[in-house]
PDB file of C-alpha atoms in Angstrom:
ATOM      1  CA  GLU U   1      69.629 114.896  99.426  1.00 95.00           C
ATOM      2  CA  VAL U   2      71.970 117.091  99.497  1.00 97.00           C
ATOM      3  CA  GLN U   3      73.337 118.094  95.675  1.00 98.00           C
ATOM      4  CA  LEU U   4      76.019 120.094  94.837  1.00 98.00           C
ATOM      5  CA  VAL U   5      76.500 121.658  91.117  1.00 98.00           C
ATOM      6  CA  GLU U   6      79.291 123.289  90.069  1.00 98.00           C
ATOM      7  CA  SER U   7      79.318 125.537  87.140  1.00 97.00           C
ATOM      8  CA  GLY U   8      82.171 127.624  85.055  1.00 97.00           C
ATOM      9  CA  GLY U   9      84.989 125.382  83.904  1.00 97.00           C
ATOM     10  CA  GLY U  10      86.115 125.904  80.583  1.00 97.00           C
ATOM     11  CA  LEU U  11      89.120 126.708  78.382  1.00 98.00           C
ATOM     12  CA  VAL U  12      91.214 129.666  79.788  1.00 98.00           C
ATOM     13  CA  GLN U  13      95.324 130.571  79.063  1.00 98.00           C
ATOM     14  CA  PRO U  14      98.102 130.224  80.829  1.00 98.00           C
ATOM     15  CA  GLY U  15      98.233 132.718  83.549  1.00 97.00           C
ATOM     16  CA  ARG U  16      95.313 133.977  83.502  1.00 98.00           C
ATOM     17  CA  SER U  17      91.906 134.046  85.787  1.00 98.00           C
ATOM     18  CA  LEU U  18      88.889 131.547  86.433  1.00 98.00           C
ATOM     19  CA  LYS U  19      86.308 131.185  89.083  1.00 98.00           C
ATOM     20  CA  VAL U  20      84.446 128.390  89.242  1.00 98.00           C
ATOM     21  CA  SER U  21      81.058 128.251  91.421  1.00 98.00           C
ATOM     22  CA  CYS U  22      78.954 125.308  93.466  1.00 98.00           C
ATOM     23  CA  THR U  23      75.231 126.019  93.894  1.00 98.00           C
ATOM     24  CA  ALA U  24      73.961 123.396  96.898  1.00 98.00           C
ATOM     25  CA  SER U  25      70.304 122.035  97.848  1.00 98.00           C
ATOM     26  CA  GLY U  26      68.744 119.389 100.478  1.00 97.00           C
ATOM     27  CA  PHE U  27      70.137 121.219 103.180  1.00 97.00           C
ATOM     28  CA  THR U  28      71.494 124.152 105.611  1.00 97.00           C
ATOM     29  CA  PHE U  29      74.407 125.171 103.515  1.00 97.00           C
ATOM     30  CA  GLY U  30      75.421 127.760 106.457  1.00 96.00           C
ATOM     31  CA  ASP U  31      75.951 125.381 108.977  1.00 96.00           C
ATOM     32  CA  TYR U  32      78.328 123.162 106.981  1.00 96.00           C
ATOM     33  CA  PRO U  33      82.154 123.060 105.679  1.00 97.00           C
ATOM     34  CA  MET U  34      82.950 123.585 101.977  1.00 98.00           C
ATOM     35  CA  GLY U  35      85.068 122.736  99.620  1.00 98.00           C
ATOM     36  CA  TRP U  36      87.230 121.634  96.270  1.00 98.00           C
ATOM     37  CA  VAL U  37      89.381 118.828  94.956  1.00 98.00           C
ATOM     38  CA  ARG U  38      90.343 118.495  91.839  1.00 98.00           C
ATOM     39  CA  GLN U  39      91.482 115.078  89.205  1.00 98.00           C
ATOM     40  CA  ALA U  40      93.457 115.952  87.531  1.00 98.00           C
ATOM     41  CA  PRO U  41      93.697 113.545  83.911  1.00 97.00           C
ATOM     42  CA  GLY U  42      94.612 110.188  84.182  1.00 96.00           C
ATOM     43  CA  LYS U  43      95.442 111.233  87.687  1.00 97.00           C
ATOM     44  CA  GLY U  44      94.515 110.727  91.860  1.00 97.00           C
ATOM     45  CA  LEU U  45      92.563 112.261  93.361  1.00 98.00           C
ATOM     46  CA  GLU U  46      94.053 116.077  95.157  1.00 98.00           C
ATOM     47  CA  TRP U  47      92.943 118.201  98.413  1.00 98.00           C
ATOM     48  CA  VAL U  48      92.215 122.152  96.669  1.00 98.00           C
ATOM     49  CA  GLY U  49      90.883 123.357 100.112  1.00 98.00           C
ATOM     50  CA  PHE U  50      88.053 124.386 101.411  1.00 97.00           C
ATOM     51  CA  ILE U  51      86.313 127.077 104.198  1.00 97.00           C
ATOM     52  CA  ARG U  52      84.056 126.648 107.338  1.00 96.00           C
ATOM     53  CA  SER U  53      80.854 127.349 108.373  1.00 95.00           C
ATOM     54  CA  ASN U  54      80.884 131.006 110.210  1.00 92.00           C
ATOM     55  CA  GLY U  55      80.237 129.503 113.024  1.00 91.00           C
ATOM     56  CA  TYR U  56      83.564 128.118 113.144  1.00 92.00           C
ATOM     57  CA  GLY U  57      85.401 131.613 111.346  1.00 93.00           C
ATOM     58  CA  GLY U  58      84.954 130.971 108.323  1.00 94.00           C
ATOM     59  CA  THR U  59      88.282 130.121 108.059  1.00 95.00           C
ATOM     60  CA  THR U  60      89.990 129.027 104.861  1.00 97.00           C
ATOM     61  CA  ASP U  61      93.140 126.052 104.456  1.00 96.00           C
ATOM     62  CA  TYR U  62      94.177 125.840 101.260  1.00 97.00           C
ATOM     63  CA  ALA U  63      96.721 122.810  99.765  1.00 97.00           C
ATOM     64  CA  ALA U  64      99.998 124.067  99.425  1.00 96.00           C
ATOM     65  CA  SER U  65     100.142 123.761  95.495  1.00 96.00           C
ATOM     66  CA  VAL U  66      97.020 126.502  95.594  1.00 97.00           C
ATOM     67  CA  LYS U  67      98.166 128.861  98.729  1.00 97.00           C
ATOM     68  CA  GLY U  68      98.479 132.260  97.674  1.00 97.00           C
ATOM     69  CA  ARG U  69      97.110 131.105  93.660  1.00 98.00           C
ATOM     70  CA  PHE U  70      93.717 130.614  94.688  1.00 98.00           C
ATOM     71  CA  THR U  71      90.886 131.619  97.007  1.00 98.00           C
ATOM     72  CA  ILE U  72      87.680 130.142  98.440  1.00 98.00           C
ATOM     73  CA  SER U  73      84.363 131.739  99.149  1.00 98.00           C
ATOM     74  CA  ARG U  74      80.940 131.333  99.772  1.00 97.00           C
ATOM     75  CA  ASP U  75      77.634 133.198  99.708  1.00 97.00           C
ATOM     76  CA  ASP U  76      75.509 131.637 102.148  1.00 97.00           C
ATOM     77  CA  SER U  77      72.927 133.951 101.416  1.00 97.00           C
ATOM     78  CA  LYS U  78      72.512 132.105  98.001  1.00 98.00           C
ATOM     79  CA  SER U  79      74.045 128.523  99.161  1.00 98.00           C
ATOM     80  CA  ILE U  80      76.665 128.591  96.598  1.00 98.00           C
ATOM     81  CA  ALA U  81      80.272 128.414  97.672  1.00 98.00           C
ATOM     82  CA  TYR U  82      83.163 129.429  94.673  1.00 98.00           C
ATOM     83  CA  LEU U  83      86.417 128.699  93.632  1.00 98.00           C
ATOM     84  CA  GLN U  84      88.655 131.617  92.527  1.00 98.00           C
ATOM     85  CA  MET U  85      91.178 130.415  89.919  1.00 98.00           C
ATOM     86  CA  ASN U  86      94.532 133.046  89.321  1.00 98.00           C
ATOM     87  CA  SER U  87      97.978 132.535  87.574  1.00 98.00           C
ATOM     88  CA  LEU U  88      96.746 129.022  85.867  1.00 98.00           C
ATOM     89  CA  GLN U  89      99.128 126.653  85.010  1.00 97.00           C
ATOM     90  CA  THR U  90      99.182 123.834  82.702  1.00 97.00           C
ATOM     91  CA  ASP U  91      98.877 121.553  85.731  1.00 97.00           C
ATOM     92  CA  ASP U  92      96.051 123.202  86.763  1.00 98.00           C
ATOM     93  CA  THR U  93      94.353 121.151  84.772  1.00 98.00           C
ATOM     94  CA  ALA U  94      91.986 118.948  86.427  1.00 98.00           C
ATOM     95  CA  VAL U  95      88.255 117.568  86.742  1.00 98.00           C
ATOM     96  CA  TYR U  96      86.904 120.084  89.747  1.00 98.00           C
ATOM     97  CA  TYR U  97      84.808 118.689  92.376  1.00 98.00           C
ATOM     98  CA  CYS U  98      82.933 120.405  95.409  1.00 98.00           C
ATOM     99  CA  THR U  99      82.669 118.993  98.256  1.00 98.00           C
ATOM    100  CA  ARG U 100      80.403 119.574 101.669  1.00 98.00           C
ATOM    101  CA  GLY U 101      81.584 118.528 105.011  1.00 94.00           C
ATOM    102  CA  GLY U 102      80.090 117.695 108.493  1.00 93.00           C
ATOM    103  CA  SER U 103      81.220 118.362 111.650  1.00 86.00           C
ATOM    104  CA  GLY U 104      84.759 117.998 113.256  1.00 82.00           C
ATOM    105  CA  TRP U 105      87.547 115.904 111.219  1.00 83.00           C
ATOM    106  CA  ASP U 106      85.034 115.010 108.987  1.00 89.00           C
ATOM    107  CA  VAL U 107      86.068 117.709 105.793  1.00 92.00           C
ATOM    108  CA  VAL U 108      85.245 116.015 102.639  1.00 92.00           C
ATOM    109  CA  LEU U 109      81.940 113.403 103.238  1.00 94.00           C
ATOM    110  CA  TYR U 110      79.336 115.609 100.050  1.00 97.00           C
ATOM    111  CA  TRP U 111      80.828 115.643  96.269  1.00 98.00           C
ATOM    112  CA  GLY U 112      79.369 117.063  92.841  1.00 98.00           C
ATOM    113  CA  GLN U 113      79.524 115.568  89.870  1.00 98.00           C
ATOM    114  CA  GLY U 114      82.729 117.910  88.876  1.00 98.00           C
ATOM    115  CA  THR U 115      83.327 120.720  86.592  1.00 98.00           C
ATOM    116  CA  LEU U 116      86.523 121.198  84.118  1.00 98.00           C
ATOM    117  CA  VAL U 117      88.642 123.396  84.396  1.00 98.00           C
ATOM    118  CA  THR U 118      91.187 122.889  80.774  1.00 98.00           C
ATOM    119  CA  VAL U 119      93.979 125.244  80.946  1.00 98.00           C
ATOM    120  CA  SER U 120      96.285 125.836  77.908  1.00 97.00           C
ATOM    121  CA  PRO U 121      97.228 127.821  75.333  1.00 94.00           C
TER     122      PRO U 121
ATOM    123  CA  GLN E   1     104.226 111.628  95.725  1.00 86.00           C
ATOM    124  CA  SER E   2     100.811 111.160  97.819  1.00 92.00           C
ATOM    125  CA  VAL E   3     100.982 111.756 101.917  1.00 95.00           C
ATOM    126  CA  LEU E   4      99.490 107.916 102.137  1.00 98.00           C
ATOM    127  CA  THR E   5     100.489 105.343 101.373  1.00 98.00           C
ATOM    128  CA  GLN E   6      98.169 102.389  98.985  1.00 98.00           C
ATOM    129  CA  PRO E   7      99.600  99.930  96.472  1.00 98.00           C
ATOM    130  CA  PRO E   8      98.329 101.272  93.196  1.00 97.00           C
ATOM    131  CA  SER E   9      95.876  97.510  92.182  1.00 98.00           C
ATOM    132  CA  ALA E  10      94.309  94.658  93.963  1.00 98.00           C
ATOM    133  CA  PHE E  11      92.786  92.393  92.377  1.00 97.00           C
ATOM    134  CA  GLY E  12      89.888  89.715  93.381  1.00 97.00           C
ATOM    135  CA  THR E  13      87.286  86.601  91.964  1.00 97.00           C
ATOM    136  CA  PRO E  14      83.766  87.335  92.842  1.00 97.00           C
ATOM    137  CA  GLY E  15      82.452  85.923  95.713  1.00 97.00           C
ATOM    138  CA  GLN E  16      86.343  86.493  97.324  1.00 97.00           C
ATOM    139  CA  ARG E  17      86.489  89.077 100.458  1.00 98.00           C
ATOM    140  CA  VAL E  18      89.806  91.385  99.363  1.00 98.00           C
ATOM    141  CA  THR E  19      91.100  94.062 101.914  1.00 98.00           C
ATOM    142  CA  ILE E  20      93.436  97.440 100.662  1.00 98.00           C
ATOM    143  CA  SER E  21      95.548  98.928 102.950  1.00 98.00           C
ATOM    144  CA  CYS E  22      96.843 102.778 104.033  1.00 98.00           C
ATOM    145  CA  SER E  23      99.847 103.421 105.179  1.00 98.00           C
ATOM    146  CA  GLY E  24     100.643 107.070 106.899  1.00 98.00           C
ATOM    147  CA  SER E  25     101.880 108.839 110.315  1.00 97.00           C
ATOM    148  CA  SER E  26     101.238 110.367 112.906  1.00 97.00           C
ATOM    149  CA  SER E  27      99.826 113.352 112.227  1.00 97.00           C
ATOM    150  CA  ASN E  28      97.437 112.199 109.700  1.00 98.00           C
ATOM    151  CA  ILE E  29      96.554 108.607 110.442  1.00 98.00           C
ATOM    152  CA  GLY E  30      98.175 108.077 113.386  1.00 97.00           C
ATOM    153  CA  SER E  31      96.251 111.877 115.120  1.00 97.00           C
ATOM    154  CA  ASN E  32      92.516 111.541 112.608  1.00 97.00           C
ATOM    155  CA  PRO E  33      89.983 109.303 111.279  1.00 97.00           C
ATOM    156  CA  VAL E  34      90.786 107.863 108.131  1.00 98.00           C
ATOM    157  CA  TYR E  35      88.295 108.364 105.636  1.00 98.00           C
ATOM    158  CA  TRP E  36      87.676 105.767 102.494  1.00 98.00           C
ATOM    159  CA  TYR E  37      86.528 106.886  98.740  1.00 98.00           C
ATOM    160  CA  GLN E  38      84.473 104.848  95.836  1.00 98.00           C
ATOM    161  CA  GLN E  39      85.458 105.317  91.880  1.00 98.00           C
ATOM    162  CA  VAL E  40      84.224 104.374  89.318  1.00 97.00           C
ATOM    163  CA  PRO E  41      85.502 104.965  85.954  1.00 92.00           C
ATOM    164  CA  GLY E  42      84.155 108.299  84.740  1.00 93.00           C
ATOM    165  CA  THR E  43      81.967 109.093  88.414  1.00 97.00           C
ATOM    166  CA  ALA E  44      82.537 111.328  90.991  1.00 98.00           C
ATOM    167  CA  PRO E  45      83.803 109.496  93.920  1.00 98.00           C
ATOM    168  CA  LYS E  46      81.430 108.614  96.729  1.00 97.00           C
ATOM    169  CA  LEU E  47      81.839 108.346 100.143  1.00 98.00           C
ATOM    170  CA  LEU E  48      82.500 104.351 101.143  1.00 98.00           C
ATOM    171  CA  ILE E  49      83.853 104.936 105.353  1.00 98.00           C
ATOM    172  CA  TYR E  50      83.501 107.706 107.363  1.00 97.00           C
ATOM    173  CA  ARG E  51      85.141 108.202 111.033  1.00 97.00           C
ATOM    174  CA  ASN E  52      87.175 105.115 110.816  1.00 98.00           C
ATOM    175  CA  ASN E  53      84.833 102.509 110.900  1.00 98.00           C
ATOM    176  CA  GLN E  54      81.491 103.949 109.456  1.00 97.00           C
ATOM    177  CA  ARG E  55      79.067 102.396 107.069  1.00 98.00           C
ATOM    178  CA  PRO E  56      77.006 105.616 105.408  1.00 96.00           C
ATOM    179  CA  SER E  57      73.545 104.441 105.165  1.00 95.00           C
ATOM    180  CA  GLY E  58      73.087 103.093 101.018  1.00 95.00           C
ATOM    181  CA  VAL E  59      76.428 101.745 101.775  1.00 97.00           C
ATOM    182  CA  PRO E  60      76.633  97.568 101.822  1.00 97.00           C
ATOM    183  CA  ASP E  61      78.031  96.394 105.334  1.00 96.00           C
ATOM    184  CA  ARG E  62      80.197  93.635 102.428  1.00 98.00           C
ATOM    185  CA  PHE E  63      82.256  96.823 103.132  1.00 98.00           C
ATOM    186  CA  SER E  64      83.631  97.777 106.908  1.00 98.00           C
ATOM    187  CA  GLY E  65      87.188  99.985 108.179  1.00 98.00           C
ATOM    188  CA  SER E  66      89.773  99.665 110.457  1.00 98.00           C
ATOM    189  CA  LYS E  67      92.551 101.734 111.574  1.00 98.00           C
ATOM    190  CA  SER E  68      95.716 100.397 114.167  1.00 97.00           C
ATOM    191  CA  GLY E  69      98.631 103.533 114.526  1.00 97.00           C
ATOM    192  CA  THR E  70      99.680 105.064 111.376  1.00 98.00           C
ATOM    193  CA  SER E  71      97.620 102.884 109.546  1.00 98.00           C
ATOM    194  CA  ALA E  72      93.782 101.447 108.340  1.00 98.00           C
ATOM    195  CA  SER E  73      92.404  99.594 106.350  1.00 98.00           C
ATOM    196  CA  LEU E  74      89.211  98.672 103.632  1.00 98.00           C
ATOM    197  CA  ALA E  75      88.098  95.300 103.650  1.00 98.00           C
ATOM    198  CA  ILE E  76      85.224  93.977 100.919  1.00 98.00           C
ATOM    199  CA  SER E  77      83.831  90.806 101.354  1.00 97.00           C
ATOM    200  CA  GLY E  78      81.700  89.354  99.669  1.00 97.00           C
ATOM    201  CA  LEU E  79      83.698  90.815  96.008  1.00 98.00           C
ATOM    202  CA  ARG E  80      81.134  91.353  93.146  1.00 97.00           C
ATOM    203  CA  SER E  81      81.891  92.837  89.219  1.00 96.00           C
ATOM    204  CA  GLU E  82      79.949  96.298  90.391  1.00 96.00           C
ATOM    205  CA  ASP E  83      83.058  96.679  92.977  1.00 97.00           C
ATOM    206  CA  GLU E  84      85.550  97.296  90.370  1.00 97.00           C
ATOM    207  CA  ALA E  85      86.661 100.910  91.252  1.00 98.00           C
ATOM    208  CA  ASP E  86      89.741 103.078  92.190  1.00 98.00           C
ATOM    209  CA  TYR E  87      89.287 103.484  96.581  1.00 98.00           C
ATOM    210  CA  TYR E  88      90.909 106.515  98.154  1.00 98.00           C
ATOM    211  CA  CYS E  89      91.871 106.553 101.343  1.00 98.00           C
ATOM    212  CA  ALA E  90      92.283 110.195 103.274  1.00 98.00           C
ATOM    213  CA  ALA E  91      92.556 112.354 106.281  1.00 97.00           C
ATOM    214  CA  TRP E  92      93.217 115.448 107.728  1.00 96.00           C
ATOM    215  CA  ASP E  93      97.159 115.907 108.084  1.00 97.00           C
ATOM    216  CA  ASP E  94      97.766 118.321 111.773  1.00 96.00           C
ATOM    217  CA  GLY E  95     101.340 119.031 110.132  1.00 96.00           C
ATOM    218  CA  LEU E  96      99.692 120.390 106.686  1.00 95.00           C
ATOM    219  CA  SER E  97      97.076 121.547 107.762  1.00 95.00           C
ATOM    220  CA  ALA E  98      95.371 119.802 104.743  1.00 96.00           C
ATOM    221  CA  TRP E  99      93.305 117.392 103.846  1.00 97.00           C
ATOM    222  CA  VAL E 100      95.240 114.250 102.410  1.00 97.00           C
ATOM    223  CA  PHE E 101      94.299 111.794 100.058  1.00 98.00           C
ATOM    224  CA  GLY E 102      96.287 108.607  98.978  1.00 98.00           C
ATOM    225  CA  GLY E 103      97.486 107.631  95.453  1.00 98.00           C
ATOM    226  CA  GLY E 104      94.305 105.473  94.896  1.00 98.00           C
ATOM    227  CA  THR E 105      94.009 101.419  94.076  1.00 98.00           C
ATOM    228  CA  LYS E 106      92.916 100.359  91.590  1.00 98.00           C
ATOM    229  CA  LEU E 107      90.739  96.704  92.290  1.00 98.00           C
ATOM    230  CA  THR E 108      89.866  94.245  89.682  1.00 97.00           C
ATOM    231  CA  VAL E 109      88.045  92.206  89.758  1.00 97.00           C
ATOM    232  CA  LEU E 110      88.378  88.934  87.904  1.00 93.00           C
TER     233      LEU E 110
END
């Protein structure tokens, strides 16, 4: 069974940084793309970005709203995906979900339970 | 403003069939498959339909997806109270090089 468990969320001041993690189990981590989707309170889903498997170059794509501020990385030896968030703004406040993809167009198939990041003075 | 357009709300009664639409463009739905997710309030989203019309194991066959041109639809037949949730469509957008979601449709079972 695919399991994705996020950790590292919390309260952070505007302008500061935060790194959240996603620990995966139940599948061969290195074979799949991993990503992040966020949901601001009372709002819809917003894709943040993803990282392809190393077999596909380990390249990344990001939403325009976070490009240049957020970085997604992966440690296949530990089955962990990371989301490094810099220069955080109040409108980055959201539940951040870790996601796993599949092959081809299957960017988002599985979801974690989410971790709340609150950006506030 | 979401790249994919969904109606904000939909309504149905138990046993009824409802459909939720998702409109996009040639750079997303027009050239790539569509995915649907269900989010029960207070929980994480769950994949409902992938690659336009495929159901993951465990998803009842009451749920079906279709696509035509730059639009897609999710149909739910034999509506049940537990289907009350938010539904989101999504697809890859070649122009944005990004995964894009619809704004979501809140389904109420009356």
